[in-house]
Amino acid sequence: MLKKELDEEATKRLKGIAGKWYDQISSATIPYISLPTRTKKNIEYDEKSEVWKYGSRETLRSASSAKGAMHLLKMAHVVGFLKNQIADNRSSTLREMYYISEGWKRAKFSAQDESNMLVEDLEIVTELSREAFHLRPEEDGASVYGSLRIKEQTRRGERIIHCREDVGEAGYPIPSNVDNLEFIDHDAKFVIAMETGGMYARLMENGFDEEYDAILLHLKGQPARSTRRVLKRLNAELGLPVVIFTDGDPWSYRIFASVAYGSIKAAHMSEILATPGAQFIGVQPSDISNYDLPADKLTEGDIAALKAELTDPRFDTEYWRKEINLQLKLGVKSEQQAFASRGLDFVTKEYLPARLSEMGVI
Amino acid sequence: MDLAEELASKQRSISVAEFFEKNKHLLGFDSPTRGIITTIKEAVDNSLDACEEAEILPDIYVGIKKTDKDVFRIIVEDNGPGITPAQVPFVFGKLLYGSRFHQIRQSRGQQGIGISAAVLYAQLTTGIPAVVTSRTGHKNPAYRFELLIKTETNEPEIVKEEEIVWDRMHGTRIEIEFKSSLAAKKRLLDYLRYTSVVNPHARIRADIDGDLHNFERASDEVIIAPKAIAPHPHGIELGLLKRMAALSDKSLKEFLIDGFSRVGDKNADEIIAISGLKQTRKTSGLKIEELKSLLSAMQTVSVPPPPASQCLSPIGEEMIIKGIDKEFELDFVKAKTRKSQVFSGNPFIIEAAIGYGGKLESEGSATLMRFANRVPLLYQQGACAITNAVSQVNWRSYNLSQQGIPTGPVMILVHVASTNVPFTSESKDAVAAIDEIEKEIILVMQDLGRELKNFLSRRDKNKQEEERARAVCSLLPDIAAKVSEIVEKPAPDTAPLEAQIMRKVVAKKQTINGIVEITVSNHTRSPVSVTVYNMSEGSAVDAKPKTDFTDVIGNEYNKLWKADIEPESAWKATYSGTGSGTLDIRGVDEKKLVVVDLDA
């Protein structure tokens, strides 16, 4: 979609929300808006898009209570603010909007969480991403390294960049708005995304990208939306398989889940954010025992998180049940760099090739 | 002369008048301040009792006039049946003279001491005789007496007696002058107000040294005086039994059946069998030992309780509420009359009421109004079984705070009605601690406590809802303004919406494509019956529903519909027209109504 079209669409949908409230008030109906309930219990697997989306449970936000009325007033202010921002061709971050709300008197936000939730609500209702409202994510996207040529629309003109030849050691930093990116060509067979910078650097240093025709991607922990969208696009537009390489602990599995299945917080955006075909390459709990990796004991928080994952519909597969239960039994976790205990080349020469062929990627 | 003889020479009998002269406090004349209240109380009680017996609606005048430093003239005048001239001197000039002492029934006065004690007190402090005027009917003349009491003999001394012309057809007026003060004026007013609460059929006018007070009647129902009953076998003591037996010329069985309430053939046989006496015995010949075994037999046999409905006259829940309503403006009041109970053979009924809010003090202890046989008890609250029973209730469980009796804007009324109210002393200020009575009071308080709690929680809920509604209504215009700014349209009217949230009836008229639509939505909690008046040029012959009435005024049609609308539902009418004209709704309080003409 062209920027102009997208702006028009976003404006139309924002006005649609206000229009509904206007009609409700005019016909003496207490204004309300209904939103999907945003809890783990209300996410469902969508066969068509192969991602997890919100289910049919809805929460009604109505001005019939003081709290509800206040919420609607704030939402009206946000809608008005975003509509004007699009019209003026300006953009802002969530943080900036939070500060701008200082001038909204009673409608000002009491904490940034509140404005974040509100923007997510608007994404859900309009079925548009926050970028469509000219809201810039604060966090940078992560980095890409490998045989991929891209064209980026920057504020200072078009740039064509090769993600190995034209970049330094850090790779190509993904911009916050990936709608301005275009993939020109590539020479890769798959994408490997890593949780930690250490492993990203290890693969780069060992020339893994060239040896196995891989695009390396650094997730930087829980990946930013732009990072997830790039992964999704690499998978969808270029048809490249995606594998996710993280630490062997419950929090890392959630990183994988948010990439592959979509996150609970952003289930409404799963279709553009999630990469349903992404596969988990490791560290698997079974690897810890098979390779006798150096390990730390699970903390109480880790155990609780693993148990929560057993009730999470996204992890409701035989593979994950087996691995998570095994980990609970072992009572340990390992970092992805733990493979270094078997030598610096072990991970690129032994582990990854073995896993990739097992998974049918190479 | 030895000492015993010397002492004996000084010993002599004392008259009751002499006794009370020395023991004024026993009758409620312990201080000059209290004297006024006691006098008025006795006189008003007598008046009310007399009116009741004659089935007259009481009209009582109470006057207090300062005649000298520390000297007050107290006047109580009623429209009662009057007292025959032969009896006047005794009623007012002899202590312990009365008609009700031997009767077993509920009455205000019993012993016949009160008013004559006031006469005694007057002659003690000022020496001025009491003046009594009485007339028994329009055919009879009125008599005026000036009376004193011969204390040595407890006999009346008529200072002056004369026939006078009195504009009253019947009634009694007493004037007593004694040393006193008006320090307890507030308590006096309390007494009059409380009396008026439990006697809502009475009108009491008071002139307290120029300060006028009127306690209007709230009911025109004449109170029927309760009937005297025979003593109950469980409530009798040996002395009375002995006297009754001596005076009777009947056989034992007849004596039991005729002389006692609720004793029938079967009970009498049972009593006689247990007593071991022959049923043919004449009661007058019974020896003291035989009477003792008869008494114990009477108390062993189970006899139904005395006929309370005959001898007691409770005020009744409705009358209590009427009485409270006329003297106090409360937000809530509930009354309960319990079923009759018995203590030591004496029937009694507990009645009570609880009131909340209004102009009651929000701080401090509750107002506790104690009554015995429709007479307010003003003194010795702490020593009273009523206070004790009220304090024993756990008021906290009814959402009231409590320090002994509850605190806050609460009013509690307790009425003990009995043929024999067990007072702690002759001044009749406090009810004695009788288990049966306290238990009944606790039960009625718990009952009323629950009612009050319901009221309080309902009120709190309403309050919360109102606050919520206010908060929402204060935000709605902001939402409407912002929303209309976004859609670039004029701000919509939020009035109907606010009315709906504030729980009102919203009437709307709107015309779309030549169809006039009138809707009336009932957002209140109760059904409403409205009349809709719509004046316009449209004749509305096609109205749905049809108009109940259409009137032509000039070139306009006044259309009228009647509609009953349940809560949370709406009535609608449509007809083709232009929507001009006016819309008017009747039948709903304006505070609960919002009319919105969207065509205007």
PDB file of N, CA and C in Angstrom, chain B residues 515-564:
ATOM      1  N   ILE B 515     -41.544  11.450   8.824  1.00  0.00           N
ATOM      2  CA  ILE B 515     -42.192  10.666   9.875  1.00  0.00           C
ATOM      3  C   ILE B 515     -41.785  11.253  11.227  1.00  0.00           C
ATOM      4  N   VAL B 516     -42.790  11.701  11.971  1.00  0.00           N
ATOM      5  CA  VAL B 516     -42.520  12.229  13.311  1.00  0.00           C
ATOM      6  C   VAL B 516     -42.515  11.049  14.263  1.00  0.00           C
ATOM      7  N   GLU B 517     -41.443  10.960  15.039  1.00  0.00           N
ATOM      8  CA  GLU B 517     -41.357   9.852  15.983  1.00  0.00           C
ATOM      9  C   GLU B 517     -41.228  10.437  17.382  1.00  0.00           C
ATOM     10  N   ILE B 518     -42.147  10.014  18.251  1.00  0.00           N
ATOM     11  CA  ILE B 518     -42.076  10.468  19.642  1.00  0.00           C
ATOM     12  C   ILE B 518     -41.774   9.236  20.497  1.00  0.00           C
ATOM     13  N   THR B 519     -40.698   9.297  21.245  1.00  0.00           N
ATOM     14  CA  THR B 519     -40.399   8.168  22.149  1.00  0.00           C
ATOM     15  C   THR B 519     -40.330   8.688  23.577  1.00  0.00           C
ATOM     16  N   VAL B 520     -40.822   7.890  24.468  1.00  0.00           N
ATOM     17  CA  VAL B 520     -40.700   8.204  25.897  1.00  0.00           C
ATOM     18  C   VAL B 520     -40.054   6.988  26.551  1.00  0.00           C
ATOM     19  N   SER B 521     -38.834   7.159  27.051  1.00  0.00           N
ATOM     20  CA  SER B 521     -38.114   6.044  27.674  1.00  0.00           C
ATOM     21  C   SER B 521     -38.091   6.245  29.177  1.00  0.00           C
ATOM     22  N   ASN B 522     -38.421   5.197  29.867  1.00  0.00           N
ATOM     23  CA  ASN B 522     -38.449   5.269  31.322  1.00  0.00           C
ATOM     24  C   ASN B 522     -37.170   4.674  31.895  1.00  0.00           C
ATOM     25  N   HIS B 523     -36.263   5.526  32.319  1.00  0.00           N
ATOM     26  CA  HIS B 523     -35.013   5.040  32.918  1.00  0.00           C
ATOM     27  C   HIS B 523     -35.058   5.079  34.430  1.00  0.00           C
ATOM     28  N   THR B 524     -36.230   5.364  34.991  1.00  0.00           N
ATOM     29  CA  THR B 524     -36.337   5.358  36.447  1.00  0.00           C
ATOM     30  C   THR B 524     -36.522   3.912  36.906  1.00  0.00           C
ATOM     31  N   ARG B 525     -36.623   3.743  38.214  1.00  0.00           N
ATOM     32  CA  ARG B 525     -36.741   2.384  38.736  1.00  0.00           C
ATOM     33  C   ARG B 525     -38.195   1.953  38.908  1.00  0.00           C
ATOM     34  N   SER B 526     -39.131   2.851  38.624  1.00  0.00           N
ATOM     35  CA  SER B 526     -40.528   2.454  38.830  1.00  0.00           C
ATOM     36  C   SER B 526     -41.348   2.757  37.573  1.00  0.00           C
ATOM     37  N   PRO B 527     -42.461   2.059  37.409  1.00  0.00           N
ATOM     38  CA  PRO B 527     -43.290   2.320  36.229  1.00  0.00           C
ATOM     39  C   PRO B 527     -43.862   3.742  36.276  1.00  0.00           C
ATOM     40  N   VAL B 528     -44.087   4.324  35.105  1.00  0.00           N
ATOM     41  CA  VAL B 528     -44.682   5.665  35.071  1.00  0.00           C
ATOM     42  C   VAL B 528     -45.915   5.657  34.169  1.00  0.00           C
ATOM     43  N   SER B 529     -46.859   6.524  34.480  1.00  0.00           N
ATOM     44  CA  SER B 529     -48.025   6.728  33.622  1.00  0.00           C
ATOM     45  C   SER B 529     -47.949   8.152  33.115  1.00  0.00           C
ATOM     46  N   VAL B 530     -47.769   8.293  31.821  1.00  0.00           N
ATOM     47  CA  VAL B 530     -47.593   9.639  31.283  1.00  0.00           C
ATOM     48  C   VAL B 530     -48.712   9.980  30.302  1.00  0.00           C
ATOM     49  N   THR B 531     -48.912  11.267  30.165  1.00  0.00           N
ATOM     50  CA  THR B 531     -49.780  11.766  29.107  1.00  0.00           C
ATOM     51  C   THR B 531     -48.887  12.601  28.191  1.00  0.00           C
ATOM     52  N   VAL B 532     -48.915  12.261  26.909  1.00  0.00           N
ATOM     53  CA  VAL B 532     -48.064  12.944  25.935  1.00  0.00           C
ATOM     54  C   VAL B 532     -48.934  13.941  25.168  1.00  0.00           C
ATOM     55  N   TYR B 533     -48.574  15.207  25.204  1.00  0.00           N
ATOM     56  CA  TYR B 533     -49.287  16.242  24.443  1.00  0.00           C
ATOM     57  C   TYR B 533     -48.378  16.711  23.326  1.00  0.00           C
ATOM     58  N   ASN B 534     -48.853  16.558  22.095  1.00  0.00           N
ATOM     59  CA  ASN B 534     -48.063  17.018  20.962  1.00  0.00           C
ATOM     60  C   ASN B 534     -48.926  17.956  20.136  1.00  0.00           C
ATOM     61  N   MET B 535     -48.531  19.215  20.154  1.00  0.00           N
ATOM     62  CA  MET B 535     -49.302  20.227  19.425  1.00  0.00           C
ATOM     63  C   MET B 535     -48.545  20.544  18.148  1.00  0.00           C
ATOM     64  N   SER B 536     -49.188  20.322  16.991  1.00  0.00           N
ATOM     65  CA  SER B 536     -48.531  20.671  15.733  1.00  0.00           C
ATOM     66  C   SER B 536     -49.579  20.765  14.628  1.00  0.00           C
ATOM     67  N   GLU B 537     -49.084  21.081  13.418  1.00  0.00           N
ATOM     68  CA  GLU B 537     -50.011  21.211  12.288  1.00  0.00           C
ATOM     69  C   GLU B 537     -50.442  19.858  11.746  1.00  0.00           C
ATOM     70  N   GLY B 538     -49.694  18.823  12.098  1.00  0.00           N
ATOM     71  CA  GLY B 538     -50.040  17.483  11.604  1.00  0.00           C
ATOM     72  C   GLY B 538     -51.284  16.949  12.301  1.00  0.00           C
ATOM     73  N   SER B 539     -52.209  16.381  11.509  1.00  0.00           N
ATOM     74  CA  SER B 539     -53.444  15.884  12.115  1.00  0.00           C
ATOM     75  C   SER B 539     -53.232  14.505  12.746  1.00  0.00           C
ATOM     76  N   ALA B 540     -52.208  13.801  12.295  1.00  0.00           N
ATOM     77  CA  ALA B 540     -51.834  12.505  12.853  1.00  0.00           C
ATOM     78  C   ALA B 540     -52.950  11.484  12.763  1.00  0.00           C
ATOM     79  N   VAL B 541     -53.671  11.497  11.652  1.00  0.00           N
ATOM     80  CA  VAL B 541     -54.721  10.486  11.483  1.00  0.00           C
ATOM     81  C   VAL B 541     -54.115   9.097  11.303  1.00  0.00           C
ATOM     82  N   ASP B 542     -52.859   9.077  10.835  1.00  0.00           N
ATOM     83  CA  ASP B 542     -52.210   7.771  10.630  1.00  0.00           C
ATOM     84  C   ASP B 542     -51.337   7.377  11.822  1.00  0.00           C
ATOM     85  N   ALA B 543     -51.574   8.016  12.954  1.00  0.00           N
ATOM     86  CA  ALA B 543     -50.691   7.787  14.104  1.00  0.00           C
ATOM     87  C   ALA B 543     -50.714   6.331  14.544  1.00  0.00           C
ATOM     88  N   LYS B 544     -49.538   5.826  14.906  1.00  0.00           N
ATOM     89  CA  LYS B 544     -49.391   4.489  15.473  1.00  0.00           C
ATOM     90  C   LYS B 544     -48.661   4.617  16.794  1.00  0.00           C
ATOM     91  N   PRO B 545     -49.213   4.309  17.926  1.00  0.00           N
ATOM     92  CA  PRO B 545     -50.617   3.956  18.114  1.00  0.00           C
ATOM     93  C   PRO B 545     -51.515   5.167  17.902  1.00  0.00           C
ATOM     94  N   LYS B 546     -52.829   4.906  17.751  1.00  0.00           N
ATOM     95  CA  LYS B 546     -53.774   5.997  17.553  1.00  0.00           C
ATOM     96  C   LYS B 546     -53.757   6.918  18.769  1.00  0.00           C
ATOM     97  N   THR B 547     -54.040   8.183  18.519  1.00  0.00           N
ATOM     98  CA  THR B 547     -54.092   9.105  19.662  1.00  0.00           C
ATOM     99  C   THR B 547     -55.298   8.753  20.519  1.00  0.00           C
ATOM    100  N   ASP B 548     -55.190   9.058  21.814  1.00  0.00           N
ATOM    101  CA  ASP B 548     -56.333   8.825  22.687  1.00  0.00           C
ATOM    102  C   ASP B 548     -57.338   9.957  22.561  1.00  0.00           C
ATOM    103  N   PHE B 549     -56.854  11.087  22.059  1.00  0.00           N
ATOM    104  CA  PHE B 549     -57.712  12.256  21.930  1.00  0.00           C
ATOM    105  C   PHE B 549     -57.014  13.246  21.006  1.00  0.00           C
ATOM    106  N   THR B 550     -57.771  13.829  20.094  1.00  0.00           N
ATOM    107  CA  THR B 550     -57.202  14.875  19.248  1.00  0.00           C
ATOM    108  C   THR B 550     -58.141  16.075  19.274  1.00  0.00           C
ATOM    109  N   ASP B 551     -57.564  17.238  19.442  1.00  0.00           N
ATOM    110  CA  ASP B 551     -58.348  18.447  19.599  1.00  0.00           C
ATOM    111  C   ASP B 551     -57.832  19.451  18.565  1.00  0.00           C
ATOM    112  N   VAL B 552     -58.721  20.133  17.906  1.00  0.00           N
ATOM    113  CA  VAL B 552     -58.278  21.129  16.932  1.00  0.00           C
ATOM    114  C   VAL B 552     -58.325  22.505  17.570  1.00  0.00           C
ATOM    115  N   ILE B 553     -57.192  23.162  17.565  1.00  0.00           N
ATOM    116  CA  ILE B 553     -57.131  24.519  18.116  1.00  0.00           C
ATOM    117  C   ILE B 553     -56.602  25.417  17.004  1.00  0.00           C
ATOM    118  N   GLY B 554     -57.501  26.222  16.404  1.00  0.00           N
ATOM    119  CA  GLY B 554     -57.116  27.045  15.272  1.00  0.00           C
ATOM    120  C   GLY B 554     -56.714  26.137  14.122  1.00  0.00           C
ATOM    121  N   ASN B 555     -55.496  26.319  13.614  1.00  0.00           N
ATOM    122  CA  ASN B 555     -55.051  25.433  12.549  1.00  0.00           C
ATOM    123  C   ASN B 555     -54.064  24.382  13.063  1.00  0.00           C
ATOM    124  N   GLU B 556     -54.070  24.202  14.364  1.00  0.00           N
ATOM    125  CA  GLU B 556     -53.168  23.192  14.941  1.00  0.00           C
ATOM    126  C   GLU B 556     -53.966  22.063  15.579  1.00  0.00           C
ATOM    127  N   TYR B 557     -53.317  20.915  15.627  1.00  0.00           N
ATOM    128  CA  TYR B 557     -53.943  19.757  16.257  1.00  0.00           C
ATOM    129  C   TYR B 557     -53.228  19.466  17.574  1.00  0.00           C
ATOM    130  N   ASN B 558     -53.993  19.339  18.620  1.00  0.00           N
ATOM    131  CA  ASN B 558     -53.389  18.936  19.887  1.00  0.00           C
ATOM    132  C   ASN B 558     -53.642  17.449  20.052  1.00  0.00           C
ATOM    133  N   LYS B 559     -52.572  16.668  19.960  1.00  0.00           N
ATOM    134  CA  LYS B 559     -52.708  15.211  20.013  1.00  0.00           C
ATOM    135  C   LYS B 559     -52.301  14.731  21.400  1.00  0.00           C
ATOM    136  N   LEU B 560     -53.070  13.778  21.888  1.00  0.00           N
ATOM    137  CA  LEU B 560     -52.837  13.310  23.253  1.00  0.00           C
ATOM    138  C   LEU B 560     -52.785  11.788  23.268  1.00  0.00           C
ATOM    139  N   TRP B 561     -51.740  11.277  23.884  1.00  0.00           N
ATOM    140  CA  TRP B 561     -51.653   9.823  24.114  1.00  0.00           C
ATOM    141  C   TRP B 561     -51.469   9.596  25.605  1.00  0.00           C
ATOM    142  N   LYS B 562     -51.995   8.478  26.074  1.00  0.00           N
ATOM    143  CA  LYS B 562     -51.707   8.066  27.447  1.00  0.00           C
ATOM    144  C   LYS B 562     -50.858   6.807  27.363  1.00  0.00           C
ATOM    145  N   ALA B 563     -49.865   6.701  28.200  1.00  0.00           N
ATOM    146  CA  ALA B 563     -49.000   5.515  28.128  1.00  0.00           C
ATOM    147  C   ALA B 563     -48.512   5.115  29.510  1.00  0.00           C
ATOM    148  N   ASP B 564     -48.533   3.806  29.766  1.00  0.00           N
ATOM    149  CA  ASP B 564     -47.913   3.270  30.993  1.00  0.00           C
ATOM    150  C   ASP B 564     -46.599   2.651  30.574  1.00  0.00           C
TER     151      ASP B 564
END
